[in-house]
mmCIF file with all atom_site columns, C-alpha atoms in Angstrom:
data_model
loop_
_atom_site.group_PDB
_atom_site.id
_atom_site.type_symbol
_atom_site.label_atom_id
_atom_site.label_alt_id
_atom_site.label_comp_id
_atom_site.label_asym_id
_atom_site.label_entity_id
_atom_site.label_seq_id
_atom_site.pdbx_PDB_ins_code
_atom_site.Cartn_x
_atom_site.Cartn_y
_atom_site.Cartn_z
_atom_site.occupancy
_atom_site.B_iso_or_equiv
_atom_site.pdbx_formal_charge
_atom_site.auth_seq_id
_atom_site.auth_comp_id
_atom_site.auth_asym_id
_atom_site.auth_atom_id
_atom_site.pdbx_PDB_model_num
ATOM 1   C CA . MET A 1 1   ? 43.654 -59.529 -88.916 1.00 49.00 ? 1   MET A CA 1
ATOM 2   C CA . ALA A 1 2   ? 40.870 -61.536 -87.308 1.00 54.00 ? 2   ALA A CA 1
ATOM 3   C CA . VAL A 1 3   ? 39.320 -60.280 -84.070 1.00 52.00 ? 3   VAL A CA 1
ATOM 4   C CA . ALA A 1 4   ? 37.653 -62.743 -81.763 1.00 50.00 ? 4   ALA A CA 1
ATOM 5   C CA . ALA A 1 5   ? 34.079 -61.875 -80.853 1.00 49.00 ? 5   ALA A CA 1
ATOM 6   C CA . ARG A 1 6   ? 33.498 -61.721 -77.124 1.00 47.00 ? 6   ARG A CA 1
ATOM 7   C CA . ARG A 1 7   ? 30.471 -63.669 -75.930 1.00 50.00 ? 7   ARG A CA 1
ATOM 8   C CA . ASP A 1 8   ? 28.209 -61.905 -73.477 1.00 59.00 ? 8   ASP A CA 1
ATOM 9   C CA . THR A 1 9   ? 28.529 -64.006 -70.317 1.00 73.00 ? 9   THR A CA 1
ATOM 10  C CA . ARG A 1 10  ? 25.823 -62.192 -68.369 1.00 88.00 ? 10  ARG A CA 1
ATOM 11  C CA . MET A 1 11  ? 23.102 -64.427 -66.997 1.00 91.00 ? 11  MET A CA 1
ATOM 12  C CA . GLY A 1 12  ? 19.397 -63.911 -67.350 1.00 92.00 ? 12  GLY A CA 1
ATOM 13  C CA . PHE A 1 13  ? 16.901 -65.007 -64.710 1.00 93.00 ? 13  PHE A CA 1
ATOM 14  C CA . ALA A 1 14  ? 16.255 -68.507 -66.121 1.00 93.00 ? 14  ALA A CA 1
ATOM 15  C CA . GLU A 1 15  ? 19.956 -69.345 -66.295 1.00 94.00 ? 15  GLU A CA 1
ATOM 16  C CA . PHE A 1 16  ? 20.593 -67.849 -62.848 1.00 94.00 ? 16  PHE A CA 1
ATOM 17  C CA . LYS A 1 17  ? 17.730 -69.861 -61.351 1.00 92.00 ? 17  LYS A CA 1
ATOM 18  C CA . ARG A 1 18  ? 19.155 -73.125 -62.715 1.00 93.00 ? 18  ARG A CA 1
ATOM 19  C CA . TRP A 1 19  ? 22.644 -72.162 -61.526 1.00 92.00 ? 19  TRP A CA 1
ATOM 20  C CA . ALA A 1 20  ? 21.466 -71.155 -58.018 1.00 91.00 ? 20  ALA A CA 1
ATOM 21  C CA . GLU A 1 21  ? 19.554 -74.432 -57.502 1.00 91.00 ? 21  GLU A CA 1
ATOM 22  C CA . ASN A 1 22  ? 22.880 -76.254 -57.247 1.00 88.00 ? 22  ASN A CA 1
ATOM 23  C CA . ARG A 1 23  ? 24.353 -73.918 -54.618 1.00 91.00 ? 23  ARG A CA 1
ATOM 24  C CA . PRO A 1 24  ? 24.416 -74.936 -50.925 1.00 89.00 ? 24  PRO A CA 1
ATOM 25  C CA . ASP A 1 25  ? 21.363 -73.822 -48.909 1.00 81.00 ? 25  ASP A CA 1
ATOM 26  C CA . ALA A 1 26  ? 23.552 -71.726 -46.624 1.00 83.00 ? 26  ALA A CA 1
ATOM 27  C CA . GLU A 1 27  ? 24.588 -69.495 -49.516 1.00 87.00 ? 27  GLU A CA 1
ATOM 28  C CA . ARG A 1 28  ? 22.422 -66.555 -50.596 1.00 87.00 ? 28  ARG A CA 1
ATOM 29  C CA . TRP A 1 29  ? 22.995 -65.268 -54.116 1.00 91.00 ? 29  TRP A CA 1
ATOM 30  C CA . GLU A 1 30  ? 21.536 -62.286 -55.940 1.00 88.00 ? 30  GLU A CA 1
ATOM 31  C CA . LEU A 1 31  ? 21.797 -61.635 -59.655 1.00 91.00 ? 31  LEU A CA 1
ATOM 32  C CA . LEU A 1 32  ? 23.113 -58.118 -60.243 1.00 90.00 ? 32  LEU A CA 1
ATOM 33  C CA . ASP A 1 33  ? 23.547 -56.902 -63.797 1.00 90.00 ? 33  ASP A CA 1
ATOM 34  C CA . GLY A 1 34  ? 23.860 -60.463 -65.052 1.00 93.00 ? 34  GLY A CA 1
ATOM 35  C CA . GLU A 1 35  ? 26.464 -61.531 -62.496 1.00 93.00 ? 35  GLU A CA 1
ATOM 36  C CA . PRO A 1 36  ? 25.812 -63.783 -59.470 1.00 93.00 ? 36  PRO A CA 1
ATOM 37  C CA . ALA A 1 37  ? 26.741 -62.001 -56.230 1.00 90.00 ? 37  ALA A CA 1
ATOM 38  C CA . LEU A 1 38  ? 27.178 -63.866 -52.953 1.00 89.00 ? 38  LEU A CA 1
ATOM 39  C CA . MET A 1 39  ? 25.615 -62.049 -50.031 1.00 86.00 ? 39  MET A CA 1
ATOM 40  C CA . SER A 1 40  ? 27.644 -61.953 -46.830 1.00 84.00 ? 40  SER A CA 1
ATOM 41  C CA . PRO A 1 41  ? 25.942 -62.689 -43.502 1.00 82.00 ? 41  PRO A CA 1
ATOM 42  C CA . PRO A 1 42  ? 24.328 -59.538 -42.125 1.00 85.00 ? 42  PRO A CA 1
ATOM 43  C CA . ARG A 1 43  ? 25.301 -58.057 -38.780 1.00 90.00 ? 43  ARG A CA 1
ATOM 44  C CA . GLU A 1 44  ? 23.167 -58.635 -35.723 1.00 94.00 ? 44  GLU A CA 1
ATOM 45  C CA . ARG A 1 45  ? 21.843 -55.046 -35.699 1.00 95.00 ? 45  ARG A CA 1
ATOM 46  C CA . HIS A 1 46  ? 20.728 -55.471 -39.311 1.00 93.00 ? 46  HIS A CA 1
ATOM 47  C CA . GLN A 1 47  ? 18.982 -58.747 -38.492 1.00 95.00 ? 47  GLN A CA 1
ATOM 48  C CA . ARG A 1 48  ? 17.223 -57.261 -35.468 1.00 97.00 ? 48  ARG A CA 1
ATOM 49  C CA . ILE A 1 49  ? 15.789 -54.492 -37.655 1.00 97.00 ? 49  ILE A CA 1
ATOM 50  C CA . VAL A 1 50  ? 14.682 -57.076 -40.242 1.00 97.00 ? 50  VAL A CA 1
ATOM 51  C CA . MET A 1 51  ? 12.979 -59.226 -37.595 1.00 97.00 ? 51  MET A CA 1
ATOM 52  C CA . ASN A 1 52  ? 11.212 -56.243 -36.002 1.00 98.00 ? 52  ASN A CA 1
ATOM 53  C CA . LEU A 1 53  ? 9.986  -54.998 -39.373 1.00 98.00 ? 53  LEU A CA 1
ATOM 54  C CA . ALA A 1 54  ? 8.957  -58.415 -40.678 1.00 98.00 ? 54  ALA A CA 1
ATOM 55  C CA . GLY A 1 55  ? 6.976  -59.118 -37.504 1.00 98.00 ? 55  GLY A CA 1
ATOM 56  C CA . ARG A 1 56  ? 5.061  -55.847 -37.682 1.00 98.00 ? 56  ARG A CA 1
ATOM 57  C CA . LEU A 1 57  ? 4.407  -56.182 -41.421 1.00 98.00 ? 57  LEU A CA 1
ATOM 58  C CA . ASP A 1 58  ? 3.279  -59.795 -41.073 1.00 98.00 ? 58  ASP A CA 1
ATOM 59  C CA . ALA A 1 59  ? 0.796  -58.833 -38.347 1.00 98.00 ? 59  ALA A CA 1
ATOM 60  C CA . LEU A 1 60  ? -0.743 -56.301 -40.747 1.00 98.00 ? 60  LEU A CA 1
ATOM 61  C CA . ALA A 1 61  ? -0.564 -58.559 -43.818 1.00 98.00 ? 61  ALA A CA 1
ATOM 62  C CA . GLU A 1 62  ? -2.008 -61.771 -42.403 1.00 97.00 ? 62  GLU A CA 1
ATOM 63  C CA . PRO A 1 63  ? -5.614 -60.561 -41.912 1.00 97.00 ? 63  PRO A CA 1
ATOM 64  C CA . ARG A 1 64  ? -5.626 -59.626 -45.610 1.00 96.00 ? 64  ARG A CA 1
ATOM 65  C CA . GLY A 1 65  ? -4.467 -63.089 -46.714 1.00 95.00 ? 65  GLY A CA 1
ATOM 66  C CA . CYS A 1 66  ? -0.942 -61.824 -47.310 1.00 97.00 ? 66  CYS A CA 1
ATOM 67  C CA . ARG A 1 67  ? 2.370  -62.493 -45.564 1.00 97.00 ? 67  ARG A CA 1
ATOM 68  C CA . ALA A 1 68  ? 5.733  -60.873 -44.864 1.00 98.00 ? 68  ALA A CA 1
ATOM 69  C CA . LEU A 1 69  ? 8.697  -63.084 -45.731 1.00 96.00 ? 69  LEU A CA 1
ATOM 70  C CA . PRO A 1 70  ? 12.475 -62.717 -45.749 1.00 93.00 ? 70  PRO A CA 1
ATOM 71  C CA . GLY A 1 71  ? 14.770 -63.968 -48.476 1.00 86.00 ? 71  GLY A CA 1
ATOM 72  C CA . LEU A 1 72  ? 12.585 -64.070 -51.602 1.00 94.00 ? 72  LEU A CA 1
ATOM 73  C CA . GLY A 1 73  ? 14.131 -63.142 -54.926 1.00 95.00 ? 73  GLY A CA 1
ATOM 74  C CA . ILE A 1 74  ? 12.224 -60.494 -56.878 1.00 97.00 ? 74  ILE A CA 1
ATOM 75  C CA . VAL A 1 75  ? 11.738 -60.908 -60.625 1.00 96.00 ? 75  VAL A CA 1
ATOM 76  C CA . SER A 1 76  ? 10.683 -58.310 -63.212 1.00 95.00 ? 76  SER A CA 1
ATOM 77  C CA . ALA A 1 77  ? 9.905  -59.020 -66.850 1.00 93.00 ? 77  ALA A CA 1
ATOM 78  C CA . ALA A 1 78  ? 11.332 -55.587 -67.672 1.00 94.00 ? 78  ALA A CA 1
ATOM 79  C CA . GLN A 1 79  ? 14.839 -56.436 -66.416 1.00 91.00 ? 79  GLN A CA 1
ATOM 80  C CA . ASP A 1 80  ? 15.946 -60.022 -66.809 1.00 91.00 ? 80  ASP A CA 1
ATOM 81  C CA . ASP A 1 81  ? 19.518 -59.562 -65.554 1.00 92.00 ? 81  ASP A CA 1
ATOM 82  C CA . ILE A 1 82  ? 18.787 -58.599 -61.944 1.00 92.00 ? 82  ILE A CA 1
ATOM 83  C CA . VAL A 1 83  ? 17.165 -60.692 -59.216 1.00 94.00 ? 83  VAL A CA 1
ATOM 84  C CA . PRO A 1 84  ? 17.651 -58.929 -55.881 1.00 94.00 ? 84  PRO A CA 1
ATOM 85  C CA . ILE A 1 85  ? 16.787 -60.449 -52.525 1.00 93.00 ? 85  ILE A CA 1
ATOM 86  C CA . PRO A 1 86  ? 15.323 -57.723 -50.315 1.00 95.00 ? 86  PRO A CA 1
ATOM 87  C CA . ASP A 1 87  ? 15.280 -58.154 -46.555 1.00 95.00 ? 87  ASP A CA 1
ATOM 88  C CA . VAL A 1 88  ? 11.473 -58.346 -46.327 1.00 98.00 ? 88  VAL A CA 1
ATOM 89  C CA . VAL A 1 89  ? 8.833  -59.007 -48.991 1.00 98.00 ? 89  VAL A CA 1
ATOM 90  C CA . VAL A 1 90  ? 5.076  -58.697 -48.504 1.00 98.00 ? 90  VAL A CA 1
ATOM 91  C CA . ARG A 1 91  ? 3.056  -60.618 -51.052 1.00 97.00 ? 91  ARG A CA 1
ATOM 92  C CA . CYS A 1 92  ? -0.448 -61.994 -51.352 1.00 96.00 ? 92  CYS A CA 1
ATOM 93  C CA . GLY A 1 93  ? -1.893 -64.933 -53.233 1.00 91.00 ? 93  GLY A CA 1
ATOM 94  C CA . PRO A 1 94  ? -1.010 -68.616 -53.202 1.00 94.00 ? 94  PRO A CA 1
ATOM 95  C CA . PRO A 1 95  ? 2.373  -69.805 -51.919 1.00 94.00 ? 95  PRO A CA 1
ATOM 96  C CA . LEU A 1 96  ? 5.182  -69.722 -54.447 1.00 94.00 ? 96  LEU A CA 1
ATOM 97  C CA . PRO A 1 97  ? 6.520  -72.966 -55.940 1.00 93.00 ? 97  PRO A CA 1
ATOM 98  C CA . ASP A 1 98  ? 10.055 -71.590 -55.534 1.00 91.00 ? 98  ASP A CA 1
ATOM 99  C CA . GLY A 1 99  ? 11.806 -68.633 -53.904 1.00 92.00 ? 99  GLY A CA 1
ATOM 100 C CA . TYR A 1 100 ? 11.093 -66.078 -56.653 1.00 95.00 ? 100 TYR A CA 1
ATOM 101 C CA . ALA A 1 101 ? 8.252  -63.559 -56.529 1.00 97.00 ? 101 ALA A CA 1
ATOM 102 C CA . GLU A 1 102 ? 6.941  -61.606 -59.499 1.00 96.00 ? 102 GLU A CA 1
ATOM 103 C CA . ASP A 1 103 ? 4.122  -60.058 -57.474 1.00 97.00 ? 103 ASP A CA 1
ATOM 104 C CA . PRO A 1 104 ? 5.391  -58.296 -54.336 1.00 98.00 ? 104 PRO A CA 1
ATOM 105 C CA . LEU A 1 105 ? 3.147  -55.664 -52.792 1.00 98.00 ? 105 LEU A CA 1
ATOM 106 C CA . LEU A 1 106 ? 5.912  -54.235 -50.601 1.00 98.00 ? 106 LEU A CA 1
ATOM 107 C CA . VAL A 1 107 ? 9.665  -54.751 -50.354 1.00 97.00 ? 107 VAL A CA 1
ATOM 108 C CA . ALA A 1 108 ? 12.033 -53.494 -47.685 1.00 97.00 ? 108 ALA A CA 1
ATOM 109 C CA . GLU A 1 109 ? 15.788 -53.106 -47.952 1.00 95.00 ? 109 GLU A CA 1
ATOM 110 C CA . VAL A 1 110 ? 17.673 -52.606 -44.696 1.00 95.00 ? 110 VAL A CA 1
ATOM 111 C CA . LEU A 1 111 ? 20.790 -50.678 -45.604 1.00 91.00 ? 111 LEU A CA 1
ATOM 112 C CA . SER A 1 112 ? 24.243 -51.799 -44.606 1.00 81.00 ? 112 SER A CA 1
ATOM 113 C CA . PRO A 1 113 ? 27.195 -49.440 -45.084 1.00 74.00 ? 113 PRO A CA 1
ATOM 114 C CA . SER A 1 114 ? 28.725 -51.806 -47.644 1.00 68.00 ? 114 SER A CA 1
ATOM 115 C CA . THR A 1 115 ? 25.541 -52.100 -49.754 1.00 67.00 ? 115 THR A CA 1
ATOM 116 C CA . MET A 1 116 ? 24.082 -48.604 -49.410 1.00 64.00 ? 116 MET A CA 1
ATOM 117 C CA . SER A 1 117 ? 24.984 -47.321 -52.871 1.00 62.00 ? 117 SER A CA 1
ATOM 118 C CA . LEU A 1 118 ? 23.656 -50.471 -54.577 1.00 63.00 ? 118 LEU A CA 1
ATOM 119 C CA . ASP A 1 119 ? 20.456 -50.590 -52.509 1.00 67.00 ? 119 ASP A CA 1
ATOM 120 C CA . ARG A 1 120 ? 19.716 -46.879 -52.990 1.00 71.00 ? 120 ARG A CA 1
ATOM 121 C CA . GLY A 1 121 ? 20.707 -46.873 -56.666 1.00 74.00 ? 121 GLY A CA 1
ATOM 122 C CA . ARG A 1 122 ? 20.489 -49.878 -58.947 1.00 84.00 ? 122 ARG A CA 1
ATOM 123 C CA . LYS A 1 123 ? 17.975 -51.769 -56.831 1.00 89.00 ? 123 LYS A CA 1
ATOM 124 C CA . ILE A 1 124 ? 15.559 -48.833 -56.561 1.00 92.00 ? 124 ILE A CA 1
ATOM 125 C CA . ASP A 1 125 ? 15.673 -48.485 -60.338 1.00 91.00 ? 125 ASP A CA 1
ATOM 126 C CA . PHE A 1 126 ? 14.878 -52.184 -60.641 1.00 94.00 ? 126 PHE A CA 1
ATOM 127 C CA . TYR A 1 127 ? 12.067 -52.244 -58.062 1.00 95.00 ? 127 TYR A CA 1
ATOM 128 C CA . ARG A 1 128 ? 10.317 -49.422 -59.894 1.00 94.00 ? 128 ARG A CA 1
ATOM 129 C CA . THR A 1 129 ? 9.903  -51.806 -62.892 1.00 94.00 ? 129 THR A CA 1
ATOM 130 C CA . VAL A 1 130 ? 7.899  -54.365 -60.869 1.00 96.00 ? 130 VAL A CA 1
ATOM 131 C CA . PRO A 1 131 ? 4.229  -53.638 -61.741 1.00 96.00 ? 131 PRO A CA 1
ATOM 132 C CA . SER A 1 132 ? 2.690  -55.091 -58.561 1.00 97.00 ? 132 SER A CA 1
ATOM 133 C CA . LEU A 1 133 ? 5.012  -53.212 -56.194 1.00 97.00 ? 133 LEU A CA 1
ATOM 134 C CA . LYS A 1 134 ? 3.205  -50.422 -54.359 1.00 97.00 ? 134 LYS A CA 1
ATOM 135 C CA . VAL A 1 135 ? 5.656  -49.627 -51.527 1.00 98.00 ? 135 VAL A CA 1
ATOM 136 C CA . LEU A 1 136 ? 9.430  -49.754 -51.230 1.00 97.00 ? 136 LEU A CA 1
ATOM 137 C CA . LEU A 1 137 ? 10.986 -49.184 -47.808 1.00 97.00 ? 137 LEU A CA 1
ATOM 138 C CA . ILE A 1 138 ? 14.612 -48.150 -47.453 1.00 96.00 ? 138 ILE A CA 1
ATOM 139 C CA . VAL A 1 139 ? 15.467 -48.686 -43.793 1.00 96.00 ? 139 VAL A CA 1
ATOM 140 C CA . TYR A 1 140 ? 18.707 -47.291 -42.428 1.00 95.00 ? 140 TYR A CA 1
ATOM 141 C CA . SER A 1 141 ? 20.636 -49.467 -39.981 1.00 93.00 ? 141 SER A CA 1
ATOM 142 C CA . ASP A 1 142 ? 22.960 -46.773 -38.646 1.00 91.00 ? 142 ASP A CA 1
ATOM 143 C CA . GLU A 1 143 ? 20.220 -44.256 -37.776 1.00 93.00 ? 143 GLU A CA 1
ATOM 144 C CA . ALA A 1 144 ? 16.470 -44.308 -37.119 1.00 96.00 ? 144 ALA A CA 1
ATOM 145 C CA . ARG A 1 145 ? 15.363 -43.320 -40.607 1.00 96.00 ? 145 ARG A CA 1
ATOM 146 C CA . VAL A 1 146 ? 12.987 -44.901 -43.099 1.00 97.00 ? 146 VAL A CA 1
ATOM 147 C CA . GLU A 1 147 ? 12.411 -43.755 -46.668 1.00 96.00 ? 147 GLU A CA 1
ATOM 148 C CA . VAL A 1 148 ? 8.979  -44.671 -47.969 1.00 97.00 ? 148 VAL A CA 1
ATOM 149 C CA . TRP A 1 149 ? 8.787  -44.931 -51.768 1.00 97.00 ? 149 TRP A CA 1
ATOM 150 C CA . ARG A 1 150 ? 5.162  -45.220 -52.861 1.00 98.00 ? 150 ARG A CA 1
ATOM 151 C CA . ARG A 1 151 ? 3.770  -45.746 -56.337 1.00 97.00 ? 151 ARG A CA 1
ATOM 152 C CA . GLU A 1 152 ? 1.248  -43.037 -57.202 1.00 92.00 ? 152 GLU A CA 1
ATOM 153 C CA . ALA A 1 153 ? -0.276 -43.841 -60.612 1.00 86.00 ? 153 ALA A CA 1
ATOM 154 C CA . ASP A 1 154 ? 2.708  -43.751 -63.002 1.00 85.00 ? 154 ASP A CA 1
ATOM 155 C CA . ASP A 1 155 ? 5.095  -41.975 -60.643 1.00 93.00 ? 155 ASP A CA 1
ATOM 156 C CA . TRP A 1 156 ? 6.713  -42.490 -57.255 1.00 95.00 ? 156 TRP A CA 1
ATOM 157 C CA . THR A 1 157 ? 6.687  -40.284 -54.177 1.00 96.00 ? 157 THR A CA 1
ATOM 158 C CA . VAL A 1 158 ? 9.310  -40.399 -51.440 1.00 96.00 ? 158 VAL A CA 1
ATOM 159 C CA . GLN A 1 159 ? 8.826  -39.573 -47.777 1.00 97.00 ? 159 GLN A CA 1
ATOM 160 C CA . ALA A 1 160 ? 11.485 -39.699 -45.050 1.00 98.00 ? 160 ALA A CA 1
ATOM 161 C CA . LEU A 1 161 ? 10.471 -40.643 -41.509 1.00 98.00 ? 161 LEU A CA 1
ATOM 162 C CA . GLY A 1 162 ? 12.448 -40.346 -38.283 1.00 97.00 ? 162 GLY A CA 1
ATOM 163 C CA . PHE A 1 163 ? 12.266 -42.168 -34.949 1.00 97.00 ? 163 PHE A CA 1
ATOM 164 C CA . ASP A 1 164 ? 9.028  -40.488 -33.845 1.00 98.00 ? 164 ASP A CA 1
ATOM 165 C CA . GLY A 1 165 ? 7.344  -40.950 -37.232 1.00 98.00 ? 165 GLY A CA 1
ATOM 166 C CA . SER A 1 166 ? 4.738  -43.499 -38.166 1.00 98.00 ? 166 SER A CA 1
ATOM 167 C CA . LEU A 1 167 ? 4.745  -45.497 -41.378 1.00 97.00 ? 167 LEU A CA 1
ATOM 168 C CA . ALA A 1 168 ? 1.227  -45.347 -42.839 1.00 97.00 ? 168 ALA A CA 1
ATOM 169 C CA . LEU A 1 169 ? 0.447  -48.436 -44.901 1.00 97.00 ? 169 LEU A CA 1
ATOM 170 C CA . PRO A 1 170 ? -3.055 -48.096 -46.351 1.00 96.00 ? 170 PRO A CA 1
ATOM 171 C CA . GLU A 1 171 ? -2.162 -51.047 -48.613 1.00 95.00 ? 171 GLU A CA 1
ATOM 172 C CA . LEU A 1 172 ? -2.230 -53.172 -45.443 1.00 97.00 ? 172 LEU A CA 1
ATOM 173 C CA . ASP A 1 173 ? -4.839 -51.139 -43.535 1.00 97.00 ? 173 ASP A CA 1
ATOM 174 C CA . GLY A 1 174 ? -2.434 -50.151 -40.787 1.00 97.00 ? 174 GLY A CA 1
ATOM 175 C CA . THR A 1 175 ? 0.596  -48.277 -39.539 1.00 98.00 ? 175 THR A CA 1
ATOM 176 C CA . VAL A 1 176 ? 3.999  -49.164 -38.132 1.00 98.00 ? 176 VAL A CA 1
ATOM 177 C CA . PRO A 1 177 ? 5.655  -46.745 -35.710 1.00 98.00 ? 177 PRO A CA 1
ATOM 178 C CA . VAL A 1 178 ? 9.274  -46.222 -36.784 1.00 98.00 ? 178 VAL A CA 1
ATOM 179 C CA . ARG A 1 179 ? 10.347 -46.734 -33.161 1.00 98.00 ? 179 ARG A CA 1
ATOM 180 C CA . ASP A 1 180 ? 9.002  -50.324 -33.382 1.00 98.00 ? 180 ASP A CA 1
ATOM 181 C CA . ILE A 1 181 ? 11.357 -51.074 -36.276 1.00 98.00 ? 181 ILE A CA 1
ATOM 182 C CA . TYR A 1 182 ? 14.318 -50.182 -34.030 1.00 98.00 ? 182 TYR A CA 1
ATOM 183 C CA . ARG A 1 183 ? 12.953 -51.852 -30.874 1.00 97.00 ? 183 ARG A CA 1
ATOM 184 C CA . GLY A 1 184 ? 15.707 -53.264 -28.688 1.00 96.00 ? 184 GLY A CA 1
ATOM 185 C CA . LEU A 1 185 ? 18.445 -51.185 -30.326 1.00 95.00 ? 185 LEU A CA 1
ATOM 186 C CA . ALA A 1 186 ? 20.285 -48.064 -29.269 1.00 91.00 ? 186 ALA A CA 1
ATOM 187 C CA . VAL A 1 187 ? 19.437 -45.315 -31.766 1.00 82.00 ? 187 VAL A CA 1
#
């Protein structure tokens, strides 16, 4: 009896990039474990947190020749089948020719209830494979809480901050009060 061989249909980054180029601009797609995943529009509270954070990070990044940007895909040579799009990316160097960064200094994921397990699981594992990444922020949308993942040599440390805490960012020569991230929101 002959058995048909099943072809692996998972995409790698190069194939995903070609595929995504033909999608409408209004659509945002991530590649997760080789499968394209359409991102739903975030809620207003989520977007307010993203805007507050991006503004504060950009103010710190700009004097160093860096910038904070939303919506960039992150690429790692160590894992070709995942291209997440964090809420905020800080990167330095010349502008990218496309929307994919291999060299982020900092990424921030603002958690939504529907994406929490993915953002705190698979994506953290992925981000830890990006050599240039020094800081990963996990920002909660339903409470004033920020987890700061920082690369220390070959390991990572994690620190949790509450509303009255202050996010020290020596990589950007500054700090961001957690309260500023939640400015304009009931916490």
